[in-house]
Amino acid sequence: MQRGALLDAARSLLSEGGTEALTFPALAERTGLARSSVYEYFRSRAAVVEELCAVDFPVWAAEIEAAMERAESPEAKIEAYVRSQLGLVGDRRHRAVVAISASELDAGAREKIRAAHGGLVAMIVEALAALGQAEPRLAAMLLQGVVDAAVRRIELGAAEDPEVVTEAAVAMALRGVGG
């Protein structure tokens, strides 16, 4: 129960103030625990972040997969893949993960995050193959690059409305740079 409260507090801190806000004193204050108690659950900020990814990423991936399963055509699956990821940008679980600086994580944690992202990419390979992509895995990785760029654009609070960014990303995914 306290581990869950610590993770919930970490999500809030990361989404509100980025990695600088995620400190053990702040976690202790948010949860009402002693600072020493926080160390009983996590050895470092990186360990908190790693567990957040381990807990939240599968839920996020399941939401994307469910959206894709509801889609009936390969094009609709691709659209659902893009829209569902971009729709999660406002979710504090996503904001927490985006706020994480990869340099703060050890190699093992970075590899786990890469593997989780690889699972996302794998979801879309079949739809791309059905559309006749000669290299569906490569196309999936490039498509994820478009999604990642759109996520960063939305997260930065760019001049465009998030819906405009989403529509542009969907158009690029479905029609390429030709619009």
JSON list of C-alpha atoms in Angstrom, two decimals:
[
{"chain": "A", "resi": 1, "resn": "MET", "atom": "CA", "xyz": [0.00, 0.00, 0.00]},
{"chain": "A", "resi": 2, "resn": "GLN", "atom": "CA", "xyz": [2.77, 2.48, 0.86]},
{"chain": "A", "resi": 3, "resn": "ARG", "atom": "CA", "xyz": [4.69, 1.51, -2.28]},
{"chain": "A", "resi": 4, "resn": "GLY", "atom": "CA", "xyz": [1.61, 2.40, -4.33]},
{"chain": "A", "resi": 5, "resn": "ALA", "atom": "CA", "xyz": [1.28, 5.71, -2.50]},
{"chain": "A", "resi": 6, "resn": "LEU", "atom": "CA", "xyz": [4.94, 6.47, -3.21]},
{"chain": "A", "resi": 7, "resn": "LEU", "atom": "CA", "xyz": [4.47, 5.70, -6.91]},
{"chain": "A", "resi": 8, "resn": "ASP", "atom": "CA", "xyz": [1.35, 7.85, -7.05]},
{"chain": "A", "resi": 9, "resn": "ALA", "atom": "CA", "xyz": [3.22, 10.71, -5.38]},
{"chain": "A", "resi": 10, "resn": "ALA", "atom": "CA", "xyz": [6.12, 10.22, -7.82]},
{"chain": "A", "resi": 11, "resn": "ARG", "atom": "CA", "xyz": [3.73, 10.46, -10.80]},
{"chain": "A", "resi": 12, "resn": "SER", "atom": "CA", "xyz": [2.35, 13.70, -9.44]},
{"chain": "A", "resi": 13, "resn": "LEU", "atom": "CA", "xyz": [5.75, 15.19, -8.73]},
{"chain": "A", "resi": 14, "resn": "LEU", "atom": "CA", "xyz": [7.10, 14.26, -12.16]},
{"chain": "A", "resi": 15, "resn": "SER", "atom": "CA", "xyz": [4.08, 15.58, -14.00]},
{"chain": "A", "resi": 16, "resn": "GLU", "atom": "CA", "xyz": [4.04, 18.81, -12.00]},
{"chain": "A", "resi": 17, "resn": "GLY", "atom": "CA", "xyz": [7.73, 19.64, -11.94]},
{"chain": "A", "resi": 18, "resn": "GLY", "atom": "CA", "xyz": [9.77, 17.16, -13.96]},
{"chain": "A", "resi": 19, "resn": "THR", "atom": "CA", "xyz": [12.68, 15.16, -12.67]},
{"chain": "A", "resi": 20, "resn": "GLU", "atom": "CA", "xyz": [13.91, 17.99, -10.43]},
{"chain": "A", "resi": 21, "resn": "ALA", "atom": "CA", "xyz": [10.70, 17.72, -8.41]},
{"chain": "A", "resi": 22, "resn": "LEU", "atom": "CA", "xyz": [11.17, 14.02, -7.75]},
{"chain": "A", "resi": 23, "resn": "THR", "atom": "CA", "xyz": [13.15, 13.98, -4.53]},
{"chain": "A", "resi": 24, "resn": "PHE", "atom": "CA", "xyz": [12.95, 11.69, -1.56]},
{"chain": "A", "resi": 25, "resn": "PRO", "atom": "CA", "xyz": [12.04, 14.56, 0.79]},
{"chain": "A", "resi": 26, "resn": "ALA", "atom": "CA", "xyz": [9.19, 15.51, -1.57]},
{"chain": "A", "resi": 27, "resn": "LEU", "atom": "CA", "xyz": [8.02, 11.89, -1.76]},
{"chain": "A", "resi": 28, "resn": "ALA", "atom": "CA", "xyz": [8.11, 11.68, 2.03]},
{"chain": "A", "resi": 29, "resn": "GLU", "atom": "CA", "xyz": [6.14, 14.91, 2.37]},
{"chain": "A", "resi": 30, "resn": "ARG", "atom": "CA", "xyz": [3.50, 13.84, -0.18]},
{"chain": "A", "resi": 31, "resn": "THR", "atom": "CA", "xyz": [2.97, 10.47, 1.45]},
{"chain": "A", "resi": 32, "resn": "GLY", "atom": "CA", "xyz": [3.40, 11.40, 5.09]},
{"chain": "A", "resi": 33, "resn": "LEU", "atom": "CA", "xyz": [6.25, 8.93, 5.44]},
{"chain": "A", "resi": 34, "resn": "ALA", "atom": "CA", "xyz": [9.61, 9.60, 6.99]},
{"chain": "A", "resi": 35, "resn": "ARG", "atom": "CA", "xyz": [12.36, 10.18, 4.45]},
{"chain": "A", "resi": 36, "resn": "SER", "atom": "CA", "xyz": [14.15, 7.07, 5.72]},
{"chain": "A", "resi": 37, "resn": "SER", "atom": "CA", "xyz": [11.02, 5.05, 4.97]},
{"chain": "A", "resi": 38, "resn": "VAL", "atom": "CA", "xyz": [11.16, 6.10, 1.32]},
{"chain": "A", "resi": 39, "resn": "TYR", "atom": "CA", "xyz": [14.66, 4.58, 1.14]},
{"chain": "A", "resi": 40, "resn": "GLU", "atom": "CA", "xyz": [13.22, 1.28, 2.43]},
{"chain": "A", "resi": 41, "resn": "TYR", "atom": "CA", "xyz": [11.19, 1.03, -0.76]},
{"chain": "A", "resi": 42, "resn": "PHE", "atom": "CA", "xyz": [13.53, 2.61, -3.32]},
{"chain": "A", "resi": 43, "resn": "ARG", "atom": "CA", "xyz": [17.32, 2.95, -3.37]},
{"chain": "A", "resi": 44, "resn": "SER", "atom": "CA", "xyz": [17.33, 5.92, -5.78]},
{"chain": "A", "resi": 45, "resn": "ARG", "atom": "CA", "xyz": [15.22, 8.21, -7.94]},
{"chain": "A", "resi": 46, "resn": "ALA", "atom": "CA", "xyz": [16.13, 6.00, -10.88]},
{"chain": "A", "resi": 47, "resn": "ALA", "atom": "CA", "xyz": [14.63, 3.02, -9.05]},
{"chain": "A", "resi": 48, "resn": "VAL", "atom": "CA", "xyz": [11.38, 4.96, -8.56]},
{"chain": "A", "resi": 49, "resn": "VAL", "atom": "CA", "xyz": [11.31, 5.83, -12.24]},
{"chain": "A", "resi": 50, "resn": "GLU", "atom": "CA", "xyz": [12.09, 2.27, -13.28]},
{"chain": "A", "resi": 51, "resn": "GLU", "atom": "CA", "xyz": [9.21, 0.94, -11.22]},
{"chain": "A", "resi": 52, "resn": "LEU", "atom": "CA", "xyz": [6.86, 3.60, -12.58]},
{"chain": "A", "resi": 53, "resn": "CYS", "atom": "CA", "xyz": [7.71, 2.45, -16.08]},
{"chain": "A", "resi": 54, "resn": "ALA", "atom": "CA", "xyz": [7.28, -1.20, -15.12]},
{"chain": "A", "resi": 55, "resn": "VAL", "atom": "CA", "xyz": [3.85, -0.50, -13.62]},
{"chain": "A", "resi": 56, "resn": "ASP", "atom": "CA", "xyz": [2.46, 2.13, -16.00]},
{"chain": "A", "resi": 57, "resn": "PHE", "atom": "CA", "xyz": [3.82, 1.12, -19.38]},
{"chain": "A", "resi": 58, "resn": "PRO", "atom": "CA", "xyz": [1.88, -2.19, -19.61]},
{"chain": "A", "resi": 59, "resn": "VAL", "atom": "CA", "xyz": [-1.36, -0.38, -18.78]},
{"chain": "A", "resi": 60, "resn": "TRP", "atom": "CA", "xyz": [-0.62, 2.25, -21.40]},
{"chain": "A", "resi": 61, "resn": "ALA", "atom": "CA", "xyz": [0.28, -0.42, -23.97]},
{"chain": "A", "resi": 62, "resn": "ALA", "atom": "CA", "xyz": [-2.94, -2.33, -23.22]},
{"chain": "A", "resi": 63, "resn": "GLU", "atom": "CA", "xyz": [-4.97, 0.82, -23.88]},
{"chain": "A", "resi": 64, "resn": "ILE", "atom": "CA", "xyz": [-3.25, 1.28, -27.24]},
{"chain": "A", "resi": 65, "resn": "GLU", "atom": "CA", "xyz": [-3.72, -2.38, -28.11]},
{"chain": "A", "resi": 66, "resn": "ALA", "atom": "CA", "xyz": [-7.41, -2.25, -27.19]},
{"chain": "A", "resi": 67, "resn": "ALA", "atom": "CA", "xyz": [-7.93, 0.78, -29.44]},
{"chain": "A", "resi": 68, "resn": "MET", "atom": "CA", "xyz": [-6.22, -1.04, -32.29]},
{"chain": "A", "resi": 69, "resn": "GLU", "atom": "CA", "xyz": [-8.31, -4.19, -31.74]},
{"chain": "A", "resi": 70, "resn": "ARG", "atom": "CA", "xyz": [-11.51, -2.15, -32.14]},
{"chain": "A", "resi": 71, "resn": "ALA", "atom": "CA", "xyz": [-10.30, -0.89, -35.53]},
{"chain": "A", "resi": 72, "resn": "GLU", "atom": "CA", "xyz": [-11.36, -2.97, -38.51]},
{"chain": "A", "resi": 73, "resn": "SER", "atom": "CA", "xyz": [-8.92, -2.07, -41.29]},
{"chain": "A", "resi": 74, "resn": "PRO", "atom": "CA", "xyz": [-5.12, -1.75, -41.34]},
{"chain": "A", "resi": 75, "resn": "GLU", "atom": "CA", "xyz": [-5.50, 2.01, -41.90]},
{"chain": "A", "resi": 76, "resn": "ALA", "atom": "CA", "xyz": [-7.87, 2.30, -38.95]},
{"chain": "A", "resi": 77, "resn": "LYS", "atom": "CA", "xyz": [-5.43, 0.31, -36.79]},
{"chain": "A", "resi": 78, "resn": "ILE", "atom": "CA", "xyz": [-2.62, 2.72, -37.70]},
{"chain": "A", "resi": 79, "resn": "GLU", "atom": "CA", "xyz": [-4.86, 5.68, -36.93]},
{"chain": "A", "resi": 80, "resn": "ALA", "atom": "CA", "xyz": [-5.85, 4.14, -33.58]},
{"chain": "A", "resi": 81, "resn": "TYR", "atom": "CA", "xyz": [-2.17, 3.49, -32.81]},
{"chain": "A", "resi": 82, "resn": "VAL", "atom": "CA", "xyz": [-1.25, 7.13, -33.37]},
{"chain": "A", "resi": 83, "resn": "ARG", "atom": "CA", "xyz": [-4.34, 8.69, -31.79]},
{"chain": "A", "resi": 84, "resn": "SER", "atom": "CA", "xyz": [-4.30, 6.52, -28.68]},
{"chain": "A", "resi": 85, "resn": "GLN", "atom": "CA", "xyz": [-0.65, 7.30, -27.96]},
{"chain": "A", "resi": 86, "resn": "LEU", "atom": "CA", "xyz": [-1.16, 11.02, -28.48]},
{"chain": "A", "resi": 87, "resn": "GLY", "atom": "CA", "xyz": [-4.37, 10.90, -26.45]},
{"chain": "A", "resi": 88, "resn": "LEU", "atom": "CA", "xyz": [-2.33, 9.66, -23.49]},
{"chain": "A", "resi": 89, "resn": "VAL", "atom": "CA", "xyz": [-0.08, 12.73, -23.53]},
{"chain": "A", "resi": 90, "resn": "GLY", "atom": "CA", "xyz": [-2.33, 14.54, -21.04]},
{"chain": "A", "resi": 91, "resn": "ASP", "atom": "CA", "xyz": [-2.47, 11.50, -18.75]},
{"chain": "A", "resi": 92, "resn": "ARG", "atom": "CA", "xyz": [-0.25, 11.99, -15.73]},
{"chain": "A", "resi": 93, "resn": "ARG", "atom": "CA", "xyz": [1.19, 8.46, -16.14]},
{"chain": "A", "resi": 94, "resn": "HIS", "atom": "CA", "xyz": [2.48, 9.54, -19.52]},
{"chain": "A", "resi": 95, "resn": "ARG", "atom": "CA", "xyz": [3.64, 12.95, -18.28]},
{"chain": "A", "resi": 96, "resn": "ALA", "atom": "CA", "xyz": [5.61, 11.19, -15.57]},
{"chain": "A", "resi": 97, "resn": "VAL", "atom": "CA", "xyz": [7.33, 8.88, -18.04]},
{"chain": "A", "resi": 98, "resn": "VAL", "atom": "CA", "xyz": [8.08, 11.73, -20.46]},
{"chain": "A", "resi": 99, "resn": "ALA", "atom": "CA", "xyz": [9.52, 13.83, -17.62]},
{"chain": "A", "resi": 100, "resn": "ILE", "atom": "CA", "xyz": [12.14, 11.20, -16.94]},
{"chain": "A", "resi": 101, "resn": "SER", "atom": "CA", "xyz": [15.64, 11.95, -18.09]},
{"chain": "A", "resi": 102, "resn": "ALA", "atom": "CA", "xyz": [17.15, 8.84, -19.66]},
{"chain": "A", "resi": 103, "resn": "SER", "atom": "CA", "xyz": [20.56, 9.89, -18.35]},
{"chain": "A", "resi": 104, "resn": "GLU", "atom": "CA", "xyz": [19.30, 9.34, -14.80]},
{"chain": "A", "resi": 105, "resn": "LEU", "atom": "CA", "xyz": [18.57, 5.71, -15.45]},
{"chain": "A", "resi": 106, "resn": "ASP", "atom": "CA", "xyz": [21.08, 2.94, -15.39]},
{"chain": "A", "resi": 107, "resn": "ALA", "atom": "CA", "xyz": [21.67, 0.81, -18.48]},
{"chain": "A", "resi": 108, "resn": "GLY", "atom": "CA", "xyz": [19.33, -1.93, -17.25]},
{"chain": "A", "resi": 109, "resn": "ALA", "atom": "CA", "xyz": [16.45, 0.49, -16.74]},
{"chain": "A", "resi": 110, "resn": "ARG", "atom": "CA", "xyz": [17.01, 2.11, -20.14]},
{"chain": "A", "resi": 111, "resn": "GLU", "atom": "CA", "xyz": [16.99, -1.34, -21.74]},
{"chain": "A", "resi": 112, "resn": "LYS", "atom": "CA", "xyz": [13.68, -2.20, -20.05]},
{"chain": "A", "resi": 113, "resn": "ILE", "atom": "CA", "xyz": [12.15, 1.02, -21.38]},
{"chain": "A", "resi": 114, "resn": "ARG", "atom": "CA", "xyz": [13.52, 0.31, -24.88]},
{"chain": "A", "resi": 115, "resn": "ALA", "atom": "CA", "xyz": [12.04, -3.19, -24.74]},
{"chain": "A", "resi": 116, "resn": "ALA", "atom": "CA", "xyz": [8.66, -1.79, -23.68]},
{"chain": "A", "resi": 117, "resn": "HIS", "atom": "CA", "xyz": [8.75, 0.67, -26.58]},
{"chain": "A", "resi": 118, "resn": "GLY", "atom": "CA", "xyz": [9.70, -2.23, -28.83]},
{"chain": "A", "resi": 119, "resn": "GLY", "atom": "CA", "xyz": [6.48, -3.90, -27.76]},
{"chain": "A", "resi": 120, "resn": "LEU", "atom": "CA", "xyz": [4.56, -0.85, -28.94]},
{"chain": "A", "resi": 121, "resn": "VAL", "atom": "CA", "xyz": [6.29, -0.93, -32.30]},
{"chain": "A", "resi": 122, "resn": "ALA", "atom": "CA", "xyz": [5.54, -4.66, -32.64]},
{"chain": "A", "resi": 123, "resn": "MET", "atom": "CA", "xyz": [1.81, -3.91, -32.30]},
{"chain": "A", "resi": 124, "resn": "ILE", "atom": "CA", "xyz": [1.70, -2.05, -35.59]},
{"chain": "A", "resi": 125, "resn": "VAL", "atom": "CA", "xyz": [3.92, -4.28, -37.76]},
{"chain": "A", "resi": 126, "resn": "GLU", "atom": "CA", "xyz": [1.07, -6.54, -38.88]},
{"chain": "A", "resi": 127, "resn": "ALA", "atom": "CA", "xyz": [-1.10, -3.62, -40.02]},
{"chain": "A", "resi": 128, "resn": "LEU", "atom": "CA", "xyz": [1.81, -2.15, -41.98]},
{"chain": "A", "resi": 129, "resn": "ALA", "atom": "CA", "xyz": [2.50, -5.53, -43.60]},
{"chain": "A", "resi": 130, "resn": "ALA", "atom": "CA", "xyz": [-1.19, -5.76, -44.56]},
{"chain": "A", "resi": 131, "resn": "LEU", "atom": "CA", "xyz": [-0.81, -2.41, -46.33]},
{"chain": "A", "resi": 132, "resn": "GLY", "atom": "CA", "xyz": [2.02, -3.84, -48.41]},
{"chain": "A", "resi": 133, "resn": "GLN", "atom": "CA", "xyz": [5.01, -2.33, -46.61]},
{"chain": "A", "resi": 134, "resn": "ALA", "atom": "CA", "xyz": [8.09, -4.20, -47.86]},
{"chain": "A", "resi": 135, "resn": "GLU", "atom": "CA", "xyz": [9.86, -3.59, -44.52]},
{"chain": "A", "resi": 136, "resn": "PRO", "atom": "CA", "xyz": [7.01, -3.45, -41.98]},
{"chain": "A", "resi": 137, "resn": "ARG", "atom": "CA", "xyz": [9.30, -3.50, -38.91]},
{"chain": "A", "resi": 138, "resn": "LEU", "atom": "CA", "xyz": [11.33, -0.57, -40.26]},
{"chain": "A", "resi": 139, "resn": "ALA", "atom": "CA", "xyz": [8.13, 1.25, -41.21]},
{"chain": "A", "resi": 140, "resn": "ALA", "atom": "CA", "xyz": [6.82, 0.65, -37.68]},
{"chain": "A", "resi": 141, "resn": "MET", "atom": "CA", "xyz": [9.95, 2.15, -36.13]},
{"chain": "A", "resi": 142, "resn": "LEU", "atom": "CA", "xyz": [9.70, 5.18, -38.41]},
{"chain": "A", "resi": 143, "resn": "LEU", "atom": "CA", "xyz": [6.01, 5.55, -37.61]},
{"chain": "A", "resi": 144, "resn": "GLN", "atom": "CA", "xyz": [6.87, 5.50, -33.91]},
{"chain": "A", "resi": 145, "resn": "GLY", "atom": "CA", "xyz": [9.36, 8.29, -34.64]},
{"chain": "A", "resi": 146, "resn": "VAL", "atom": "CA", "xyz": [6.49, 10.40, -35.99]},
{"chain": "A", "resi": 147, "resn": "VAL", "atom": "CA", "xyz": [4.47, 9.63, -32.86]},
{"chain": "A", "resi": 148, "resn": "ASP", "atom": "CA", "xyz": [7.42, 10.47, -30.59]},
{"chain": "A", "resi": 149, "resn": "ALA", "atom": "CA", "xyz": [7.96, 13.79, -32.39]},
{"chain": "A", "resi": 150, "resn": "ALA", "atom": "CA", "xyz": [4.26, 14.63, -32.01]},
{"chain": "A", "resi": 151, "resn": "VAL", "atom": "CA", "xyz": [4.40, 13.72, -28.30]},
{"chain": "A", "resi": 152, "resn": "ARG", "atom": "CA", "xyz": [7.35, 16.08, -27.82]},
{"chain": "A", "resi": 153, "resn": "ARG", "atom": "CA", "xyz": [5.55, 18.83, -29.74]},
{"chain": "A", "resi": 154, "resn": "ILE", "atom": "CA", "xyz": [2.46, 18.50, -27.54]},
{"chain": "A", "resi": 155, "resn": "GLU", "atom": "CA", "xyz": [4.52, 18.21, -24.34]},
{"chain": "A", "resi": 156, "resn": "LEU", "atom": "CA", "xyz": [6.46, 21.37, -25.19]},
{"chain": "A", "resi": 157, "resn": "GLY", "atom": "CA", "xyz": [3.19, 23.30, -25.35]},
{"chain": "A", "resi": 158, "resn": "ALA", "atom": "CA", "xyz": [3.91, 24.28, -28.94]},
{"chain": "A", "resi": 159, "resn": "ALA", "atom": "CA", "xyz": [1.92, 27.00, -30.64]},
{"chain": "A", "resi": 160, "resn": "GLU", "atom": "CA", "xyz": [-0.36, 24.43, -32.24]},
{"chain": "A", "resi": 161, "resn": "ASP", "atom": "CA", "xyz": [-3.30, 22.98, -30.38]},
{"chain": "A", "resi": 162, "resn": "PRO", "atom": "CA", "xyz": [-2.66, 19.33, -29.41]},
{"chain": "A", "resi": 163, "resn": "GLU", "atom": "CA", "xyz": [-5.53, 18.30, -31.68]},
{"chain": "A", "resi": 164, "resn": "VAL", "atom": "CA", "xyz": [-3.81, 19.99, -34.64]},
{"chain": "A", "resi": 165, "resn": "VAL", "atom": "CA", "xyz": [-0.61, 18.10, -33.83]},
{"chain": "A", "resi": 166, "resn": "THR", "atom": "CA", "xyz": [-2.58, 14.85, -33.56]},
{"chain": "A", "resi": 167, "resn": "GLU", "atom": "CA", "xyz": [-4.32, 15.40, -36.89]},
{"chain": "A", "resi": 168, "resn": "ALA", "atom": "CA", "xyz": [-1.00, 16.19, -38.57]},
{"chain": "A", "resi": 169, "resn": "ALA", "atom": "CA", "xyz": [0.60, 13.05, -37.10]},
{"chain": "A", "resi": 170, "resn": "VAL", "atom": "CA", "xyz": [-2.33, 10.89, -38.24]},
{"chain": "A", "resi": 171, "resn": "ALA", "atom": "CA", "xyz": [-2.16, 12.39, -41.74]},
{"chain": "A", "resi": 172, "resn": "MET", "atom": "CA", "xyz": [1.58, 11.77, -41.90]},
{"chain": "A", "resi": 173, "resn": "ALA", "atom": "CA", "xyz": [1.11, 8.20, -40.70]},
{"chain": "A", "resi": 174, "resn": "LEU", "atom": "CA", "xyz": [-1.56, 7.46, -43.26]},
{"chain": "A", "resi": 175, "resn": "ARG", "atom": "CA", "xyz": [-0.46, 9.55, -46.24]},
{"chain": "A", "resi": 176, "resn": "GLY", "atom": "CA", "xyz": [3.20, 10.35, -45.67]},
{"chain": "A", "resi": 177, "resn": "VAL", "atom": "CA", "xyz": [4.68, 13.73, -46.37]},
{"chain": "A", "resi": 178, "resn": "GLY", "atom": "CA", "xyz": [2.49, 14.18, -49.46]},
{"chain": "A", "resi": 179, "resn": "GLY", "atom": "CA", "xyz": [-0.36, 15.22, -47.11]}
]
